[in-house]
Amino acid sequence: MKLDNPGLGHSGFGHPGHTLGMPSTGTSRVPLLAPDAPAQTRKDFTSDQEVRWCPGCGDYAILATMQGFLPELGLRRENIVFISGIGCSSRFPYYLDTYGMHSIHGRAPSIATGLATSRPDLSVWVITGDGDALSIGGNHLIHALRRNINITILLFNNEIYGLTKGQYSPTSEQGKVTKSSPLGSVDTPFNPVSLALGAEATFVARTMDSDRAHLSGVLRAAAEHRGAALVEIYQNCPIFNDGAFDVLKDRAESQRRIFHLRAGEPISAGGQVVIRDTDNELRIVAEGEADPQRIVIHDPSAADPSTAFALSRLSESTLSHVPMGVFRSVSRPAYDDLVRGQVEMAVAQAGGPATDADLAALLGGHDTWTVGA
Amino acid sequence: MNKPVRQLDRVVIRFAGDSGDGMQLTGDRFTSDSAVAGHDLATLPNFPAEIRAPAGTLPGVSSFQLHFADHDVLTPGDAPDVLVAMNPAALKANLRDIPRGATIIVDTDEFSRRNLGKVGYAVSPLDDGSLESYHVHPLALTSLTVDSLASFELSRKDKERAKNMFALGLLSWLYTRPLESTEEFLRRKFATKPDILAANIAALHAGAHYGETTEDFAHTYAIAPATMREGTYRNITGNTALAYGLVVAARRAGLPLVLGSYPITPATDILHTLSGLKRFGVTTIQAEDEIAGVGMALGASFGGALGVTSTSGPGLALKAETIGLAVSLELPLVVVDVQRGGPSTGLPTKTEQADLLQAMFGRNGESPVAVIAPQSPVDCFDAAIEATRIATAYRTPVVLLSDGYLANGSEPWRLPEIADLPDLTVTFQTEPNAVDDLGAPVFHPYTRDPQTLARPWAVPGTAGLEHRIGGIEKADVTGVIAYDPDNHERMTHLRRDKVAGITASIPALEVDDPDGNARVLVLGWGSTYGPIHAAARSVRRHGMAVARAHLRHLNPFPSNLGEVLRSYERVIVPEMNLGQLALLLRAQFLVDVQSHTAVRGLPFTAGELADVVTAAIHALPEPAAEHAR
Ligand SMILES: Cc1ncc(C[n+]2csc(CCOP(=O)(O)OP(=O)(O)O)c2C)c(N)n1
Ligand code: SF4
Ligand SMILES: [Mg+2]
């Protein structure tokens, strides 16, 4: 991972008068830990707050993985910010000893947009749930993705509204029986990966609460990505939607069902592989029967998102084929870099930061007149 | 050949035409030229919500009224002395505001049977004697313009489009206005279109020349310059002044300015203006909706910027939940609401003051915010600075209630010295402010400044102060999640007391009661300042005493307000709503104020308010020999 941190202290935000070139990684402009500082451990990222999720909640595993992963970034702790909406999952920031904001339902991406745009020296993470991100906050999510703001969005998908005690969510399968859908939900669910790809996202991945290694790997890739990264994390809610992803956690079942996405490799599971059929559709066939010419080699950096989208459509609510990993990771200038670039350019072209005299000239405009004296 | 000049002390002109006739531009230019001529002035643009309603129809009429004088001007004028009507629709839509004896200039070329029919004139009002009591100048403005441009290689349509400049030239001659600043303006506007530029300048001069040669006008009028305070002036609209005020306030506070905004009339020009000020380090984000706009502003504030969002009433409704979050987070936030007629979409381009209670109470829970209002277009600049002062010093959202009249209206502005403006320097928390049980330094985000009750502003990037805040109730001092009943009671009171305590930093309400013997007080807020002041003047000219005061701060009120209210036998509160300030005053001070209201989408006229005041004075009981004040 390439790092070229300018080492901005907190007094350095505002209008950093340097490098109009685009930074390359998600944390390019975030100050690193001093070389002589003691290495960080998970303890450094553990706040003194008592964790209050239900026993067995998948959120615990995600938190533990995150606390273990953050030291790897080598960033100054004070330059990391977690912003969440509302939901069980959105309590996450309280448990991390970084800066954090537990905001309001669905709005975290907009708050993160304001923060990330004004503070290039921060590593900004958004924590959200399937209801928070895809129901009440759907509009902010798609616009954060299309703008490609430099934030990492972790969508904890338990396919249920946890905090409000178990109503169906925009990712619940059709027919789901809950207290608000006693005869089964008639809503068609969203596929968060498909949605993100349709919203022009530059980085889209899927992972799972219980697979620490996979989750860490996806977090690493997401943190490295400059621009908006959407990570869907399958998360078990043992209270209101227990076992929703059990088939993916069972060793034998998961080997059949999880199609790992690895750049440059075929996409396969349990002796089956993804091919591009003669009609140009993606299909899953037995490896033995696949025409080697037609086997899809995964390329997350493909400019055209259609193959990534087709891959996202292989998932079904029965979880019989579930691609996991990075669907798409392409480079496009980040919104906040462009916004800051315009300001920096305007300041540079005007010969440097405005003075009181420049401001007075602005106030005066073109048509002034003088009275008296 | 110079015609005789007549001296006047004030004139009110209204330019009216089709939306496509360029009346706003014509009015703007005449305003600038009048300002340069040293007059005090006030303007009232009035335009339809539709961008181009069908040509020649009543809904398509756009107008611009200007009041200029040799003395200080408080309102755009109750009734025009001159109406320029570019078509029958403009005449019909405006005639009822024009007093008998006024001058009406019409473009007869537009008075075709078809155009007359569009607005229901069976016979031309120019022919049926219905305008007998006015001085009507029927001029073929369109063909005069086209004829004056005979030598230009332009389409007839392009030539016709210069007729507003012909009209402007004529009026400029009539009122002895210089043409230079308009010429300079045209040179800037049409820098890349030399032939259009030349035609517009030619039309402008042709109009002036026509006035001089035609027998239609026997003399010109001169208005002496107003005596104004020494200084350098410009003319400015409320929205521009407000945007500049924000930029200056951010500079005086030493903070970067970040605006999150979604376009909405009549607030959009603030977004436009600030978007053009990148050179001053201003960041603007056009959000996906109003909720995102305020969220972005709040996120920027969390990061140590001056977060601002601008909107109108419908947008303020959408922002409510986020403003509540800012109340709980106790972070600075400036929310600009340029009010328009409501409810719902209401009257997008017309003015109203009906969002006061929304600003005060339009959120869930006990959710106090500071509320302030500017009183004139120029005052929008100072109000923006005051909003920033309160927001940053008290770490609170501030709602700044402008309105459509202030936003688009303009007046001369005496330019301030930047260095003379208030110093709003902000200090961020940089060190831990407590120790834990083991004596180690820690940061408690909800400790409070004993004077202001503001909590420390500790921005991400500050080592050792890592903390989490949110909308869930927090424990006093430590800020950790707390559901404890006594704590919630305490925090609710603290939030209320903090906002109420802003009173200590604002000036007492000044009452204008020249002889100190008035028994009636007129109390206003926001853009009613001009008409109320003008009404008080007129009442006093008629030998009666009336007191007048105007509120900048709506929450909290100035500390002496109750005392002021109780000092008068009658308190009249004129508002462009159904009595929202009156409701607050009655609730807080138990005084029975007299609410006078109008919601016609237009400012009050001074005459109307003078009548209300006069009636109230007449209705007072005979004073006791020594009446107590
Ligand atoms: C404006 C608003 N509407 C509704 C709620 C109630 N509410 C809180 S969380 C939630 C759904 C959360 O579901 P999800 O985002 O999936 O999070 P989870 O609890 O499952 O992690 C709802 C409806 C709220 N807090 N605010
Ligand atoms: S309700 Fe479900 S999602 Fe929420 S904390 Fe409990 S187990 Fe976790
Ligand atoms: Mg959920």
PDB file of C-alpha atoms and ligand atoms in Angstrom, chain A residues 52-60 87-89 158 160-166 235-241, ligand 2:
ATOM      1  CA  ARG A  52     -24.657  -3.460  24.702  1.00  0.00           C
ATOM      2  CA  TRP A  53     -25.548  -5.737  21.813  1.00  0.00           C
ATOM      3  CA  CYS A  54     -27.493  -8.950  22.489  1.00  0.00           C
ATOM      4  CA  PRO A  55     -25.381 -11.980  23.273  1.00  0.00           C
ATOM      5  CA  GLY A  56     -24.329 -13.698  20.078  1.00  0.00           C
ATOM      6  CA  CYS A  57     -25.007 -10.682  17.861  1.00  0.00           C
ATOM      7  CA  GLY A  58     -22.859 -10.662  14.723  1.00  0.00           C
ATOM      8  CA  ASP A  59     -21.934  -7.054  15.488  1.00  0.00           C
ATOM      9  CA  TYR A  60     -19.517  -8.276  18.176  1.00  0.00           C
ATOM     10  CA  GLY A  87     -29.938   0.974  14.472  1.00  0.00           C
ATOM     11  CA  CYS A  88     -28.242  -1.705  16.536  1.00  0.00           C
ATOM     12  CA  SER A  89     -25.299  -1.598  14.149  1.00  0.00           C
ATOM     13  CA  ASN A 158     -28.964  -8.616   8.946  1.00  0.00           C
ATOM     14  CA  ILE A 160     -34.131  -7.146   9.493  1.00  0.00           C
ATOM     15  CA  TYR A 161     -34.795  -4.034  11.548  1.00  0.00           C
ATOM     16  CA  GLY A 162     -33.050  -5.023  14.748  1.00  0.00           C
ATOM     17  CA  LEU A 163     -33.388  -1.996  16.974  1.00  0.00           C
ATOM     18  CA  THR A 164     -37.136  -1.628  16.440  1.00  0.00           C
ATOM     19  CA  LYS A 165     -37.565  -5.315  17.262  1.00  0.00           C
ATOM     20  CA  GLY A 166     -37.842  -7.207  14.104  1.00  0.00           C
ATOM     21  CA  GLN A 235     -24.526 -10.044   9.860  1.00  0.00           C
ATOM     22  CA  ASN A 236     -26.486 -12.421  12.022  1.00  0.00           C
ATOM     23  CA  CYS A 237     -29.202 -11.101  14.312  1.00  0.00           C
ATOM     24  CA  PRO A 238     -29.818 -14.020  16.663  1.00  0.00           C
ATOM     25  CA  ILE A 239     -32.856 -12.359  18.170  1.00  0.00           C
ATOM     26  CA  PHE A 240     -34.990 -11.376  15.198  1.00  0.00           C
ATOM     27  CA  ASN A 241     -33.544 -13.136  12.177  1.00  0.00           C
TER      28      ASN A 241
HETATM   29  S1  SF4 C   2     -31.458  -7.143  18.003  1.00  0.00           S
HETATM   30 FE1  SF4 C   2     -30.229  -8.357  16.623  1.00  0.00          FE
HETATM   31  S2  SF4 C   2     -28.926  -6.895  15.582  1.00  0.00           S
HETATM   32 FE2  SF4 C   2     -29.727  -5.902  17.390  1.00  0.00          FE
HETATM   33  S3  SF4 C   2     -28.185  -6.213  18.962  1.00  0.00           S
HETATM   34 FE3  SF4 C   2     -29.694  -7.822  19.174  1.00  0.00          FE
HETATM   35  S4  SF4 C   2     -28.874  -9.438  17.969  1.00  0.00           S
HETATM   36 FE4  SF4 C   2     -27.783  -7.668  17.324  1.00  0.00          FE
END
